[in-house]
């Protein structure tokens, strides 16, 4: 919607009139990595940024709705300001085990190293469902990541 509004706004400033077809197309488009569906061989792949616990919860609700009975794998990379334990807990709930969660470090300076994510994921898995972690974030500082 933001992309559609921005595009419409640019068009209206330039004295162009947006047709109903243009507006309908813009409103129905989905940004990249927002439930972006791909087919890789015989595997359905869904790309979604799922940038916080609420977004991950909505993502899995949609995945279960569109792929009933399917088993899931996930790839997780996070910024340091995210609630890592909550996100890991959601992934474990829907993927079944840490064996089905693949961890990566993004290219952004705030990205959490994959070994730190692995440590949080394993601790959450060992504690079991509903362990009440509170918020676990990765405090980035000049000395680098803390050891967990």
Short mmCIF file of C-alpha atoms in Angstrom, two decimals:
data_model
loop_
_atom_site.label_atom_id
_atom_site.label_comp_id
_atom_site.label_asym_id
_atom_site.label_seq_id
_atom_site.Cartn_x
_atom_site.Cartn_y
_atom_site.Cartn_z
CA UNK A 1 0.00 0.00 0.00
CA UNK A 2 2.85 2.41 0.79
CA UNK A 3 4.37 1.72 -2.63
CA UNK A 4 1.01 2.29 -4.31
CA UNK A 5 0.42 5.52 -2.39
CA UNK A 6 3.93 6.78 -3.14
CA UNK A 7 3.57 5.92 -6.82
CA UNK A 8 0.15 7.54 -6.97
CA UNK A 9 1.51 10.59 -5.16
CA UNK A 10 4.37 10.93 -7.66
CA UNK A 11 1.98 10.58 -10.57
CA UNK A 12 -0.45 13.12 -9.16
CA UNK A 13 2.33 15.66 -8.61
CA UNK A 14 3.35 15.38 -12.22
CA UNK A 15 -0.20 16.19 -13.32
CA UNK A 16 -0.79 12.67 -14.62
CA UNK A 17 -4.07 11.02 -13.80
CA UNK A 18 -3.87 7.48 -12.49
CA UNK A 19 -6.32 5.10 -14.10
CA UNK A 20 -8.44 2.77 -12.01
CA UNK A 21 -6.51 -0.16 -13.52
CA UNK A 22 -3.20 1.36 -12.41
CA UNK A 23 -4.47 1.97 -8.88
CA UNK A 24 -5.98 -1.53 -8.67
CA UNK A 25 -2.70 -3.11 -9.83
CA UNK A 26 -0.62 -1.04 -7.38
CA UNK A 27 -2.88 -1.92 -4.46
CA UNK A 28 -2.83 -5.63 -5.29
CA UNK A 29 0.96 -5.84 -5.62
CA UNK A 30 3.01 -7.27 -2.81
CA UNK A 31 6.48 -6.01 -1.91
CA UNK A 32 9.35 -8.47 -2.31
CA UNK A 33 9.79 -10.89 0.58
CA UNK A 34 6.23 -10.41 1.82
CA UNK A 35 4.80 -13.89 1.36
CA UNK A 36 6.64 -14.08 -1.95
CA UNK A 37 6.05 -17.58 -3.34
CA UNK A 38 8.71 -19.41 -5.33
CA UNK A 39 8.95 -22.95 -6.61
CA UNK A 40 12.39 -24.60 -6.37
CA UNK A 41 12.20 -28.01 -8.00
CA UNK A 42 9.32 -29.72 -6.24
CA UNK A 43 9.55 -27.52 -3.12
CA UNK A 44 7.35 -24.51 -2.35
CA UNK A 45 9.41 -21.67 -0.89
CA UNK A 46 7.85 -18.63 0.75
CA UNK A 47 10.04 -15.58 1.31
CA UNK A 48 8.84 -13.30 4.08
CA UNK A 49 10.71 -10.84 6.26
CA UNK A 50 8.72 -11.79 9.40
CA UNK A 51 10.57 -9.01 11.21
CA UNK A 52 9.15 -9.45 14.73
CA UNK A 53 7.20 -12.01 16.81
CA UNK A 54 3.81 -10.66 15.73
CA UNK A 55 4.77 -10.81 12.05
CA UNK A 56 6.12 -14.37 12.44
CA UNK A 57 2.90 -15.43 14.12
CA UNK A 58 0.85 -14.00 11.23
CA UNK A 59 3.22 -15.61 8.72
CA UNK A 60 2.77 -19.07 10.23
CA UNK A 61 -1.00 -18.63 10.44
CA UNK A 62 -1.02 -17.96 6.71
CA UNK A 63 1.42 -20.80 5.99
CA UNK A 64 -0.78 -23.28 7.87
CA UNK A 65 -3.83 -21.94 6.03
CA UNK A 66 -2.27 -22.18 2.56
CA UNK A 67 -0.28 -25.38 3.16
CA UNK A 68 -2.43 -27.46 5.56
CA UNK A 69 -0.61 -30.45 6.99
CA UNK A 70 2.76 -29.32 5.61
CA UNK A 71 6.00 -29.43 7.57
CA UNK A 72 8.09 -26.28 7.57
CA UNK A 73 11.72 -25.26 7.54
CA UNK A 74 12.80 -21.72 8.27
CA UNK A 75 15.82 -19.53 7.62
CA UNK A 76 16.34 -16.91 10.32
CA UNK A 77 18.57 -13.87 10.39
CA UNK A 78 17.84 -11.05 12.85
CA UNK A 79 18.90 -7.59 13.84
CA UNK A 80 20.21 -7.19 17.36
CA UNK A 81 17.19 -5.15 18.46
CA UNK A 82 14.72 -8.04 17.90
CA UNK A 83 13.28 -10.30 20.58
CA UNK A 84 15.40 -13.32 19.66
CA UNK A 85 13.94 -15.75 22.21
CA UNK A 86 10.35 -15.03 21.17
CA UNK A 87 11.20 -15.40 17.49
CA UNK A 88 13.07 -18.66 18.12
CA UNK A 89 10.17 -19.96 20.20
CA UNK A 90 7.70 -19.27 17.37
CA UNK A 91 9.97 -20.97 14.83
CA UNK A 92 10.35 -24.03 17.06
CA UNK A 93 6.60 -24.22 17.61
CA UNK A 94 5.93 -24.33 13.87
CA UNK A 95 9.03 -26.09 12.54
CA UNK A 96 9.19 -28.76 15.25
CA UNK A 97 12.87 -28.64 16.16
CA UNK A 98 16.06 -26.63 15.80
CA UNK A 99 17.13 -29.11 13.10
CA UNK A 100 14.55 -27.46 10.81
CA UNK A 101 15.67 -23.88 11.52
CA UNK A 102 18.63 -22.61 9.51
CA UNK A 103 20.45 -19.60 10.88
CA UNK A 104 22.27 -16.91 8.92
CA UNK A 105 23.87 -13.57 9.57
CA UNK A 106 22.64 -10.72 7.40
CA UNK A 107 24.95 -8.14 5.88
CA UNK A 108 23.74 -5.30 8.07
CA UNK A 109 26.03 -4.11 10.91
CA UNK A 110 23.23 -4.78 13.44
CA UNK A 111 22.84 -8.38 12.26
CA UNK A 112 23.25 -11.00 14.98
CA UNK A 113 25.95 -13.61 14.24
CA UNK A 114 24.54 -17.06 13.41
CA UNK A 115 26.35 -18.72 16.37
CA UNK A 116 24.60 -16.33 18.77
CA UNK A 117 21.24 -17.14 17.17
CA UNK A 118 22.08 -20.86 17.46
CA UNK A 119 22.81 -20.43 21.18
CA UNK A 120 19.48 -18.68 21.80
CA UNK A 121 17.59 -21.23 19.67
CA UNK A 122 19.14 -24.17 21.56
CA UNK A 123 18.44 -22.59 24.96
CA UNK A 124 14.82 -21.91 24.03
CA UNK A 125 14.43 -25.46 22.69
CA UNK A 126 15.99 -26.98 25.83
CA UNK A 127 13.72 -24.95 28.09
CA UNK A 128 10.62 -26.22 26.30
CA UNK A 129 7.41 -24.46 25.30
CA UNK A 130 6.15 -21.60 27.43
CA UNK A 131 9.41 -21.21 29.34
CA UNK A 132 8.87 -17.47 29.82
CA UNK A 133 12.16 -16.07 28.62
CA UNK A 134 11.22 -12.43 28.67
CA UNK A 135 12.89 -10.41 25.95
CA UNK A 136 16.32 -11.61 24.83
CA UNK A 137 18.15 -9.17 22.60
CA UNK A 138 21.70 -9.16 21.38
CA UNK A 139 23.43 -6.10 22.87
CA UNK A 140 25.81 -4.86 20.21
CA UNK A 141 28.65 -2.72 21.44
CA UNK A 142 32.18 -1.61 20.53
CA UNK A 143 33.63 -4.81 22.00
CA UNK A 144 31.52 -7.01 19.74
CA UNK A 145 28.92 -9.59 20.62
CA UNK A 146 28.68 -10.95 24.15
CA UNK A 147 29.30 -14.60 24.79
CA UNK A 148 26.21 -16.60 25.67
#
